[in-house]
Amino acid sequence: MKRTRNRGLPRYAGSGLLHGLLIPLTIIEVAAIIAQAFFLARAVTFLFKGTPIAEIWSDVGFFFLAFILRYMITHVQTMLAERFAAKTARMLRNELMRAYFGSHLFFIQQKGVGHLVTLTMDGVDQVKTYAEIISIRMIKTFIVPAVIGVYIFTLDVASAVILVVAVPILIMFMILLGKAAKAMADKQYETYKRLSNHFIDSLKGLETLVFLGRSKKHAEKINQVNTDYRTATMRTLKVAFLSSFALDFFGSLSIAFVAVGLGLRLIEGSVDLLPALTILILAPEYFAPIKQVGKDYHATLDGQVAMAEIDGLIADQGQNKNDLHQHTPLAELSEASSRLNATLAFDDVTVELNGNHLLNHMSFEMQKGWIGIIGPSGSGKSSLISVLAGRLQPTSGTIRIGDDERAALDFPEWFDQIAYIPQQPYIFPVSLADNIRFYAPDATDEQIEGIVGQIGLADFVKTLPNGIHEHIGEGGRMLSGGQEQRVAIARALLSDKPIILLDEPTAHLDVETEYEIKQVMRDVFAHKHVILATHRLHWMNEMDDIYMLDAGQIVDHGTHQALIEKQGAYYEFIHWKGGRKL
Amino acid sequence: MKTWITPYMMHYKGRIGINILFGVLGVASGAMLLFVSGYLISKSALQPQNIMLVYVPIVAVRAFSISQAVFPYLQKLVGHNVVLRILSHYRNKLYDIIEPQALVLKSRFQTGDILGIVAEDIEKLQDFYIRTLFPAVTSVVVYGIIISVFGFFDLPFMVLMLALLGIIVFLVPLFSYFIMKRHHVAIKQKRATLYQHITDALFGQLDWMVSGRKQELFADVETDNDTLLARENNVHRWHHLRDALMRFVSGGIVVLTMIWVDGQVNEGAMSATVIAAFVLMMFSVTDALMPTSDAIEEVPAYVDSLKRMNNLHVPTMNEQDEAVVEHDLSPHPVIHLKNVSYHYDASEDQVIDDMTLTIQPGHKLALLGKSGSGKSTLLKLVSGVLTPNSGHIQLDSTDMNAAYLSKYVSVLNQQPHLFNTTIANNIRIGRADATEDEIISVLDQAQLMDLIQTLPHGIHTQMEEMGKRFSGGERHRIAFARLLIQNTPIILLDEPTTGLDPLTEQNLLETMLGAAKDKTVILVTHHLAGAELMDDIMFVENGRIKLYGSHEQLLETNDYYRTLYQMDSGIHG
């Protein structure tokens, strides 16, 4: 349960100004709190002494004014903090989006899309809430009790001493009990987590339970775990709530001490009613900011954790970008070399990620046509396609396109040339037509109908109530793997990109669909520069040239026929695969 | 509301009552602490000769200061205890609702994560009790008590306070509810848009780059974000307005109370010593009542959750026959399909269309077909979790039903879930009374023991510790071992090798078929890898048998099959 926290105040653009405004405002606020207490005490004292109410209207009026002023200032403080927080949230979301797009491909895979979406939505919300409250709380906790304490000191030393001594005791107990609660929670964290996740785990596994014939019996298990969970939670809560109990207890106990002490000194005559009453009104105000900090504990913790991760992520990606781009030549890719006939060549390209060499000093000059990339799992097929798709930046080496030398392929002119079809293309939750025209937003419905016919989706479209305008993807009509692949092909086809990158496009499909998709691709991509990475050997018959990879290096290269005759690594690889008769 | 809230409120009315009592006592202690303190000081200011005159207030002040801390603590404990109990009921109830429709849930809601959402919903309803119900009721009770106290002294003043405190306890919360309901809908919708755009951005990252529409995406996200923040700002503005109004009213209440008490004193109905007492008390009471609005404005969010949970109910369910008679079958029964047809409730299309088939004991059948061809449905029918609309599926001469699962038939479904517990416990889900030796034996058959022996906790290793411990192939093997422990004569495997690389796939298939040597196996697969290991191959299309025969037979006589097989094995295609 190691979670990094960033304990500091949020340091973003505008935080200096915010703090600069909050401090004087808080000082005025304390003045208003004291004035409010003073005039109320005066009014009550006069009434107590029998003064007719008509003669003390000014005191009542001043009380009311101070009361209003105090809360007006609170509102202004909050508004300032909220504006700062909203600005911060706006900035963080934009920065995060840019960081996601500036990072290499594996970053998103490693972190998981779900986690990053949650971080961008809820994480930023948590930082926002934190930014709204923390500066105000911190400043108030320092200023309000200090000023009120000093003022009470001028009125009655004994009361001031009680209040001042109470604070360290109160904080000490809070910390001690907080630590005890945390130690207890940590100790049973694993058990606790398992119990609390048991239900959702059961729901996720429900289908499996049904097929194992265990789903009915499992209800008893859920009930049992619920009871264990409740017992464990209550045991922890008994301790966890103690820390806010300590806060309440010592706070109100010291008010009681102050009140009793004042009472006794009033009887002695060593203090007057007016200061006594003022102190009594001020005493709860003295503790209020500290209590508030205790209440916001969880929001503060969540905010600090989210802030640490978000700041780290933005800083890392900024760093990455600088590293990777400093050796990218800025020269524009010339119009001539950007055309299809420019040769693509790797010169000693290495990709290293977390100590692994995904590509290891790879050099080649690639011819046009259909190029097959083959090799066992982990050989670097996907990494090579990722570099070509501009999603993975080489750590060293150069990539040449015609005369142009580049460190990486992540620039717009290159993106204009390529279409990329992964194993599972993402289907946007919009209409089928808008999915197909994703790379070419200006395409007309007629063009799309034409493409739909070409890729063999026409029959499917006929079954849709809204034809090509049917909503597909999450929340709409779900497509099968084969249909998704066809949509991706349609996208590439419609945008007329000359280079098609395919990463294992058919391995997950059933063999009949694979066969159909293959026929479609062979047909529609016939005149494209196709670079296809796969372990499905049948594709190799279609290839004009084949690169066989192993451990991030090219171990064999040539046409299918030449490689067979050569009887090298490729021959052995397909011999094993093709010859597996069991 | 009727299904999810009222019954539990009634069931736990005692505990809820105690919770609210503690809540009220907590507020009252705070109020009384200040009341008695004010009284004590005023009384002392009269400098009584006998200190015993203020002895009672002194003790009371101390007592109230302690009880002011103790009652809220007790209230929280009782409250959470009730809520955890109710949560147990919710979980049981939700499970009972979902369990019979486990297999159709995903298609019903067209989203992958309906279960996650609903599980979160019932967690969220905890807040309804803790943050809305308990504080709101406590406020109303406190309000009633205060009004009664004033009513005891003076009816007209009671009416005045009834109105003024009513603003804080009823009027503003009511307004808050309606205003927040509107904001809630708007914010929810704007969050959903932003959420969708961010999800699209991350899943379709490369598509955005390649399409050259990255700036468009950034602009979209920025606009979404800005409108969301603007909307949230509107909520803040309403809160400012609301709080300012309530502060103004509470300031007025304090002043009016002071004037009223003074009037009472002048009339001689009260002693001057209670002026300070009442004034201080009213500070505390108005402070305690102010959060009522916060409690109420959460309500629209709970209504959403309740709606979703109510939607889970299915009015007309394909109820399974409850009183299932289990006949004794032969140890190795024959599977018969006799003119079986099946269609899902919503549609007329026959998923399985008049299919007849016999599978002899010990036979190995590979089942292929495109997605939507009906092969998965066929597997569910044979496993008994679906019942045919017409025709019969029989084991020997007895109709198949789900009660035979785990006794005669075991199923490895497409994405077998491995539960977040130890390996041994995962195997035991297959059969609860399995001994440790039996578990080791099936893991051995799944060829996992070599790996497991290297783990420090052996078969008692947690499935998930420090992230994912087992690879895809290993996880499949554990799931397969769980199926072997049921030791049934019939095994149904639904695409057990999807997502594995070819080498792993081949090894796993060999392991599975080796371990199931004497069993009947139906293997739904999408490749022809391992076709040679099977006795028969069957292709399904539109719910009918398209192709049936042994591998050798088909290879010789059928061009289509030959083409597919050659492509799959990498020779031609």
CSV table of C-alpha atoms in Angstrom, one decimal, chain A residues 36 40 43-44 47-48 51-53 56-57 60 63-64 67-68 71 74-76 78-79 82 86-87 89-91 93-94 97-98 100-105 108 113 116-118 120-122 125 128 132 193-197 199-216 218-219 222-223 226-227 229-230 233-234 237-239 241-242 244-245 248-249 252-253 255-257 259-260 262-270 273 276-277 280-281 284-285 291 377 389-391 410 415-416 418-420 426-429 434 437-441 473-478 480-481 491 497 506-516 518-519 522 535-538 541-542 576-578 580-582, chain B residues 33-34 37-38 40-48 51 54 58 61-62 65-66 68-70 72-73 76-78 80-81 84-85 87-88 90-92 94-96 98-99 102-103 106 110-112 115-116 119 122-123 191 194-211 213-218 221-222 225-226 228-229 232-233 236 239-241 243-244 247-248 250-252 254-255 258-259 262 272-273 275-276 279-280 283 287 322 368-371 375 380 383 385 405-406 409-411 413 415-421 428-432 462 482-483 486 498 500-503 506 510 526-530 532-533 539-541 546 560 563-573:
chain,number,residue,atom,x,y,z
A,36,GLN,CA,-18.3,39.9,16.3
A,40,LEU,CA,-22.1,40.4,21.0
A,43,ALA,CA,-24.7,43.6,24.0
A,44,VAL,CA,-25.4,40.6,26.2
A,47,LEU,CA,-28.8,43.5,28.7
A,48,PHE,CA,-27.7,41.4,31.6
A,51,THR,CA,-29.7,48.3,30.1
A,52,PRO,CA,-32.8,48.8,27.8
A,53,ILE,CA,-32.3,47.3,24.4
A,56,ILE,CA,-27.5,49.1,22.7
A,57,TRP,CA,-28.7,49.0,19.1
A,60,VAL,CA,-26.2,44.8,18.1
A,63,PHE,CA,-22.2,42.6,15.9
A,64,PHE,CA,-24.4,41.9,12.9
A,67,PHE,CA,-20.9,38.7,11.5
A,68,ILE,CA,-21.8,39.5,7.8
A,71,TYR,CA,-18.7,35.3,6.2
A,74,THR,CA,-14.9,33.5,3.8
A,75,HIS,CA,-16.9,33.5,0.6
A,76,VAL,CA,-14.3,35.7,-1.2
A,78,THR,CA,-13.3,30.3,-1.2
A,79,MET,CA,-14.1,31.9,-4.5
A,82,GLU,CA,-12.1,27.8,-6.5
A,86,ALA,CA,-10.6,25.4,-11.7
A,87,LYS,CA,-7.7,27.0,-13.6
A,89,ALA,CA,-7.8,21.5,-13.3
A,90,ARG,CA,-8.2,22.9,-16.8
A,91,MET,CA,-4.4,23.1,-17.2
A,93,ARG,CA,-6.2,17.9,-18.0
A,94,ASN,CA,-4.8,19.6,-21.1
A,97,MET,CA,-3.6,14.8,-22.7
A,98,ARG,CA,-0.5,16.2,-24.3
A,100,TYR,CA,-0.2,10.9,-23.2
A,101,PHE,CA,0.3,11.8,-26.8
A,102,GLY,CA,3.9,12.7,-26.3
A,103,SER,CA,4.7,9.4,-24.8
A,104,HIS,CA,5.8,6.1,-26.4
A,105,LEU,CA,3.3,3.4,-27.2
A,108,ILE,CA,-0.3,3.6,-22.3
A,113,VAL,CA,-6.2,3.0,-20.4
A,116,LEU,CA,-5.2,6.9,-17.2
A,117,VAL,CA,-8.8,7.8,-17.9
A,118,THR,CA,-9.5,7.6,-14.2
A,120,THR,CA,-7.6,12.4,-15.9
A,121,MET,CA,-11.1,12.5,-14.7
A,122,ASP,CA,-11.2,11.6,-11.0
A,125,ASP,CA,-11.0,16.2,-9.6
A,128,LYS,CA,-9.1,20.3,-7.8
A,132,GLU,CA,-9.9,24.4,-3.3
A,193,LYS,CA,-8.7,-5.8,0.6
A,194,ARG,CA,-9.5,-9.4,-0.2
A,195,LEU,CA,-12.8,-9.2,1.7
A,196,SER,CA,-13.8,-6.0,0.2
A,197,ASN,CA,-13.0,-7.1,-3.3
A,199,PHE,CA,-18.0,-9.4,-4.0
A,200,ILE,CA,-16.9,-7.7,-7.3
A,201,ASP,CA,-14.5,-10.7,-7.9
A,202,SER,CA,-17.5,-13.0,-7.5
A,203,LEU,CA,-19.6,-11.0,-10.0
A,204,LYS,CA,-16.8,-11.0,-12.5
A,205,GLY,CA,-16.4,-14.7,-12.1
A,206,LEU,CA,-20.2,-15.4,-12.2
A,207,GLU,CA,-20.2,-16.9,-15.6
A,208,THR,CA,-17.4,-19.2,-14.7
A,209,LEU,CA,-19.3,-20.2,-11.5
A,210,VAL,CA,-22.4,-21.0,-13.6
A,211,PHE,CA,-20.4,-23.3,-15.9
A,212,LEU,CA,-18.7,-24.9,-12.9
A,213,GLY,CA,-22.1,-25.6,-11.5
A,214,ARG,CA,-21.2,-23.6,-8.4
A,215,SER,CA,-23.1,-20.4,-8.7
A,216,LYS,CA,-26.0,-21.2,-6.4
A,218,HIS,CA,-21.6,-19.4,-3.9
A,219,ALA,CA,-24.3,-17.2,-2.4
A,222,ILE,CA,-20.8,-14.2,-0.2
A,223,ASN,CA,-22.9,-14.0,2.9
A,226,ASN,CA,-19.9,-10.1,4.2
A,227,THR,CA,-20.0,-10.9,7.8
A,229,TYR,CA,-15.9,-8.0,6.2
A,230,ARG,CA,-18.2,-6.2,8.6
A,233,THR,CA,-14.2,-3.0,9.2
A,234,MET,CA,-15.9,-2.3,12.5
A,237,LEU,CA,-13.3,1.9,12.4
A,238,LYS,CA,-13.5,1.8,16.2
A,239,VAL,CA,-9.8,2.9,16.2
A,241,PHE,CA,-12.9,7.3,14.6
A,242,LEU,CA,-10.9,7.8,17.8
A,244,SER,CA,-11.7,12.7,15.4
A,245,PHE,CA,-13.1,11.8,18.8
A,248,ASP,CA,-13.8,16.8,19.7
A,249,PHE,CA,-13.0,15.7,23.1
A,252,SER,CA,-14.8,20.8,24.1
A,253,LEU,CA,-13.0,19.8,27.3
A,255,ILE,CA,-13.8,25.0,26.4
A,256,ALA,CA,-15.4,23.6,29.6
A,257,PHE,CA,-12.2,24.3,31.5
A,259,ALA,CA,-15.8,28.3,31.2
A,260,VAL,CA,-15.4,26.9,34.7
A,262,LEU,CA,-13.9,32.0,34.2
A,263,GLY,CA,-16.9,31.3,36.4
A,264,LEU,CA,-14.7,30.8,39.5
A,265,ARG,CA,-12.7,34.0,38.7
A,266,LEU,CA,-15.9,35.9,38.2
A,267,ILE,CA,-17.0,34.8,41.6
A,268,GLU,CA,-13.7,36.0,43.0
A,269,GLY,CA,-14.2,39.2,41.1
A,270,SER,CA,-10.8,39.0,39.4
A,273,LEU,CA,-18.4,39.6,32.7
A,276,ALA,CA,-15.4,36.5,30.2
A,277,LEU,CA,-18.3,36.3,27.7
A,280,LEU,CA,-16.4,32.1,25.8
A,281,ILE,CA,-17.8,33.1,22.4
A,284,PRO,CA,-15.1,27.5,19.7
A,285,GLU,CA,-13.7,29.8,16.9
A,291,LYS,CA,-11.3,20.7,13.5
A,377,SER,CA,6.9,-14.2,-30.1
A,389,ALA,CA,4.0,3.8,-36.9
A,390,GLY,CA,5.9,6.5,-35.0
A,391,ARG,CA,4.8,5.2,-31.7
A,410,ASP,CA,6.7,10.7,-35.3
A,415,PHE,CA,1.6,10.1,-40.5
A,416,ASP,CA,0.1,11.4,-43.7
A,418,ILE,CA,0.6,5.6,-43.2
A,419,ALA,CA,-2.4,3.7,-42.0
A,420,TYR,CA,-2.0,1.3,-39.1
A,426,TYR,CA,-10.4,0.6,-31.8
A,427,ILE,CA,-14.0,1.3,-32.8
A,428,PHE,CA,-15.1,4.7,-31.8
A,429,PRO,CA,-18.6,4.9,-30.3
A,434,ASP,CA,-17.9,8.2,-39.1
A,437,ARG,CA,-14.2,8.2,-42.5
A,438,PHE,CA,-12.0,8.7,-39.5
A,439,TYR,CA,-8.8,9.4,-41.5
A,440,ALA,CA,-10.8,11.3,-44.2
A,441,PRO,CA,-13.5,13.3,-42.4
A,473,GLY,CA,-19.0,0.3,-30.6
A,474,GLU,CA,-19.5,0.6,-26.8
A,475,GLY,CA,-23.2,1.4,-26.1
A,476,GLY,CA,-24.2,0.7,-29.7
A,477,ARG,CA,-24.0,-2.4,-31.9
A,478,MET,CA,-21.0,-4.5,-31.0
A,480,SER,CA,-17.3,-9.1,-34.3
A,481,GLY,CA,-13.5,-9.3,-34.6
A,491,ARG,CA,-10.5,3.4,-43.0
A,497,LYS,CA,-2.6,6.2,-47.6
A,506,THR,CA,-5.9,-12.0,-38.4
A,507,ALA,CA,-4.4,-14.3,-35.7
A,508,HIS,CA,-7.4,-13.8,-33.4
A,509,LEU,CA,-10.0,-14.5,-36.1
A,510,ASP,CA,-11.6,-17.9,-36.8
A,511,VAL,CA,-10.1,-19.6,-39.7
A,512,GLU,CA,-13.0,-18.9,-42.1
A,513,THR,CA,-13.1,-15.2,-41.3
A,514,GLU,CA,-9.4,-15.1,-41.6
A,515,TYR,CA,-9.6,-16.5,-45.0
A,516,GLU,CA,-12.2,-14.0,-46.1
A,518,LYS,CA,-7.2,-12.2,-46.3
A,519,GLN,CA,-8.9,-12.3,-49.7
A,522,ARG,CA,-5.0,-9.1,-51.0
A,535,HIS,CA,3.3,-15.4,-36.9
A,536,ARG,CA,0.6,-16.8,-39.3
A,537,LEU,CA,2.8,-18.4,-42.0
A,538,HIS,CA,0.3,-18.5,-44.8
A,541,ASN,CA,3.1,-16.7,-49.8
A,542,GLU,CA,1.8,-13.2,-50.6
A,576,TRP,CA,8.9,-26.6,-37.4
A,577,LYS,CA,5.6,-24.9,-37.8
A,578,GLY,CA,4.5,-26.3,-41.1
A,580,ARG,CA,4.0,-30.1,-36.9
A,581,LYS,CA,2.0,-33.3,-37.4
A,582,LEU,CA,1.0,-34.6,-34.1
B,33,LEU,CA,-22.3,23.0,26.7
B,34,LEU,CA,-22.6,26.6,25.4
B,37,SER,CA,-21.4,27.8,30.0
B,38,GLY,CA,-23.2,31.1,29.3
B,40,LEU,CA,-22.5,29.6,34.5
B,41,ILE,CA,-20.6,32.8,33.6
B,42,SER,CA,-23.7,35.0,34.0
B,43,LYS,CA,-24.5,33.4,37.4
B,44,SER,CA,-20.9,33.8,38.6
B,45,ALA,CA,-20.9,37.4,37.5
B,46,LEU,CA,-23.6,37.9,40.2
B,47,GLN,CA,-20.8,36.8,42.6
B,48,PRO,CA,-22.9,34.5,44.7
B,51,ILE,CA,-20.0,28.6,45.5
B,54,VAL,CA,-22.8,27.2,40.6
B,58,ILE,CA,-19.9,23.4,36.7
B,61,VAL,CA,-20.4,21.9,31.7
B,62,ARG,CA,-17.8,19.2,32.2
B,65,SER,CA,-18.1,18.7,27.1
B,66,ILE,CA,-17.5,15.0,27.3
B,68,GLN,CA,-20.4,16.3,23.0
B,69,ALA,CA,-17.5,14.2,21.9
B,70,VAL,CA,-18.8,10.8,22.9
B,72,PRO,CA,-20.9,11.6,17.7
B,73,TYR,CA,-18.3,8.8,18.1
B,76,LYS,CA,-20.7,7.0,13.7
B,77,LEU,CA,-20.0,3.5,15.0
B,78,VAL,CA,-23.7,2.6,15.1
B,80,HIS,CA,-21.5,2.3,10.0
B,81,ASN,CA,-22.6,-0.9,11.6
B,84,LEU,CA,-22.5,-2.5,6.6
B,85,ARG,CA,-25.4,-4.8,7.6
B,87,LEU,CA,-24.7,-3.6,2.4
B,88,SER,CA,-24.6,-7.3,3.1
B,90,TYR,CA,-27.7,-5.5,-0.9
B,91,ARG,CA,-24.9,-7.8,-2.0
B,92,ASN,CA,-26.9,-10.9,-1.4
B,94,LEU,CA,-27.9,-8.3,-6.1
B,95,TYR,CA,-26.3,-11.6,-6.4
B,96,ASP,CA,-29.6,-13.4,-6.3
B,98,ILE,CA,-27.9,-11.4,-11.3
B,99,GLU,CA,-27.1,-15.1,-10.9
B,102,ALA,CA,-25.4,-14.3,-15.7
B,103,LEU,CA,-25.0,-15.5,-19.2
B,106,LYS,CA,-23.6,-8.5,-21.2
B,110,GLN,CA,-24.5,-3.7,-24.3
B,111,THR,CA,-21.6,-2.7,-22.1
B,112,GLY,CA,-18.8,-4.8,-20.7
B,115,LEU,CA,-21.5,-5.5,-13.1
B,116,GLY,CA,-18.8,-3.1,-12.0
B,119,ALA,CA,-21.4,-3.1,-7.6
B,122,ILE,CA,-24.6,-0.4,-4.0
B,123,GLU,CA,-21.4,0.9,-2.4
B,191,ARG,CA,-18.5,14.3,-17.5
B,194,LEU,CA,-15.3,14.2,-21.5
B,195,TYR,CA,-14.9,10.7,-20.3
B,196,GLN,CA,-15.7,9.3,-23.7
B,197,HIS,CA,-13.4,11.7,-25.5
B,198,ILE,CA,-10.5,10.8,-23.2
B,199,THR,CA,-11.2,7.1,-23.6
B,200,ASP,CA,-11.3,7.5,-27.4
B,201,ALA,CA,-8.1,9.5,-27.3
B,202,LEU,CA,-6.2,6.8,-25.4
B,203,PHE,CA,-7.6,3.7,-27.2
B,204,GLY,CA,-7.5,5.3,-30.6
B,205,GLN,CA,-4.3,7.2,-30.0
B,206,LEU,CA,-2.5,6.1,-33.1
B,207,ASP,CA,-5.7,6.7,-35.2
B,208,TRP,CA,-5.7,10.3,-34.1
B,209,MET,CA,-2.0,10.7,-34.9
B,210,VAL,CA,-2.3,9.1,-38.3
B,211,SER,CA,-5.5,11.0,-39.2
B,213,ARG,CA,-6.7,15.2,-36.3
B,214,LYS,CA,-4.8,15.4,-33.1
B,215,GLN,CA,-5.4,19.1,-32.7
B,216,GLU,CA,-9.1,18.6,-33.3
B,217,LEU,CA,-9.1,16.0,-30.4
B,218,PHE,CA,-7.2,18.4,-28.1
B,221,VAL,CA,-11.2,17.7,-24.9
B,222,GLU,CA,-10.5,21.3,-24.0
B,225,ASN,CA,-13.3,20.3,-19.9
B,226,ASP,CA,-14.1,24.0,-20.0
B,228,LEU,CA,-17.6,20.9,-17.3
B,229,LEU,CA,-15.6,23.3,-15.2
B,232,GLU,CA,-19.1,23.0,-11.7
B,233,ASN,CA,-18.5,26.7,-11.1
B,236,HIS,CA,-20.1,26.7,-6.5
B,239,HIS,CA,-23.5,27.1,-2.8
B,240,HIS,CA,-22.1,30.6,-2.1
B,241,LEU,CA,-25.6,32.1,-2.5
B,243,ASP,CA,-24.6,29.6,2.4
B,244,ALA,CA,-24.7,33.4,2.5
B,247,ARG,CA,-25.7,32.7,7.4
B,248,PHE,CA,-27.8,35.9,7.2
B,250,SER,CA,-28.7,32.5,11.4
B,251,GLY,CA,-27.2,35.9,12.3
B,252,GLY,CA,-30.8,37.2,12.4
B,254,VAL,CA,-29.1,35.0,17.1
B,255,VAL,CA,-30.1,38.7,17.3
B,258,MET,CA,-31.3,38.0,22.2
B,259,ILE,CA,-34.1,40.5,21.9
B,262,ASP,CA,-34.4,40.2,27.0
B,272,ALA,CA,-31.1,37.7,33.3
B,273,THR,CA,-28.6,34.8,33.6
B,275,ILE,CA,-29.5,35.8,28.1
B,276,ALA,CA,-26.0,34.7,27.4
B,279,VAL,CA,-27.6,33.5,22.6
B,280,LEU,CA,-24.6,31.1,22.7
B,283,PHE,CA,-24.9,29.8,17.6
B,287,ASP,CA,-24.3,25.7,13.0
B,322,GLU,CA,-36.4,-25.5,-10.3
B,368,LEU,CA,-15.7,-24.4,-35.8
B,369,GLY,CA,-17.7,-21.5,-37.2
B,370,LYS,CA,-17.6,-17.8,-37.7
B,371,SER,CA,-18.6,-15.4,-35.0
B,375,LYS,CA,-21.2,-22.5,-32.0
B,380,LYS,CA,-24.2,-23.6,-23.8
B,383,SER,CA,-23.9,-27.8,-21.1
B,385,VAL,CA,-27.4,-23.7,-19.0
B,405,LEU,CA,-22.8,-29.6,-14.6
B,406,SER,CA,-19.8,-30.5,-12.4
B,409,VAL,CA,-20.3,-32.2,-17.7
B,410,SER,CA,-17.6,-29.7,-17.0
B,411,VAL,CA,-17.1,-26.5,-19.0
B,413,ASN,CA,-15.8,-21.1,-20.7
B,415,GLN,CA,-12.6,-16.3,-20.4
B,416,PRO,CA,-12.4,-18.5,-17.3
B,417,HIS,CA,-12.2,-16.2,-14.3
B,418,LEU,CA,-9.5,-17.0,-11.8
B,419,PHE,CA,-10.6,-15.8,-8.4
B,420,ASN,CA,-8.4,-13.6,-6.2
B,421,THR,CA,-7.4,-16.3,-3.8
B,428,ARG,CA,-11.5,-26.1,-5.0
B,429,ILE,CA,-14.1,-23.9,-6.6
B,430,GLY,CA,-14.4,-26.8,-9.0
B,431,ARG,CA,-15.0,-29.3,-6.2
B,432,ALA,CA,-15.2,-28.0,-2.6
B,462,GLN,CA,-2.1,-16.1,-4.3
B,482,ARG,CA,-10.1,-26.7,-12.0
B,483,LEU,CA,-12.1,-28.5,-14.6
B,486,GLN,CA,-14.6,-32.3,-11.3
B,498,THR,CA,-7.5,-17.7,-27.7
B,500,LEU,CA,-2.0,-17.4,-26.9
B,501,ASP,CA,1.0,-17.5,-29.2
B,502,PRO,CA,1.2,-20.6,-31.5
B,503,LEU,CA,3.8,-22.5,-29.5
B,506,GLN,CA,0.0,-26.1,-29.4
B,510,GLU,CA,-1.7,-31.3,-26.3
B,526,HIS,CA,-11.1,-20.9,-34.3
B,527,HIS,CA,-8.1,-22.5,-35.8
B,528,LEU,CA,-7.4,-25.9,-37.3
B,529,ALA,CA,-4.4,-26.2,-35.2
B,530,GLY,CA,-4.7,-29.6,-33.6
B,532,GLU,CA,-5.4,-33.9,-36.5
B,533,LEU,CA,-5.8,-34.8,-32.8
B,539,PHE,CA,-18.3,-26.5,-39.1
B,540,VAL,CA,-21.4,-24.6,-38.1
B,541,GLU,CA,-23.1,-21.8,-40.1
B,546,LYS,CA,-22.2,-27.0,-42.7
B,560,TYR,CA,-13.0,-25.7,-48.8
B,563,THR,CA,-8.0,-24.6,-48.5
B,564,LEU,CA,-8.6,-23.6,-44.9
B,565,TYR,CA,-6.4,-26.3,-43.5
B,566,GLN,CA,-3.5,-25.4,-45.8
B,567,MET,CA,-3.8,-21.8,-44.9
B,568,ASP,CA,-3.9,-22.5,-41.3
B,569,SER,CA,-0.9,-24.7,-41.4
B,570,GLY,CA,0.9,-22.1,-43.4
B,571,ILE,CA,1.3,-24.0,-46.7
B,572,HIS,CA,-1.1,-22.1,-49.0
B,573,GLY,CA,-4.1,-20.0,-48.9
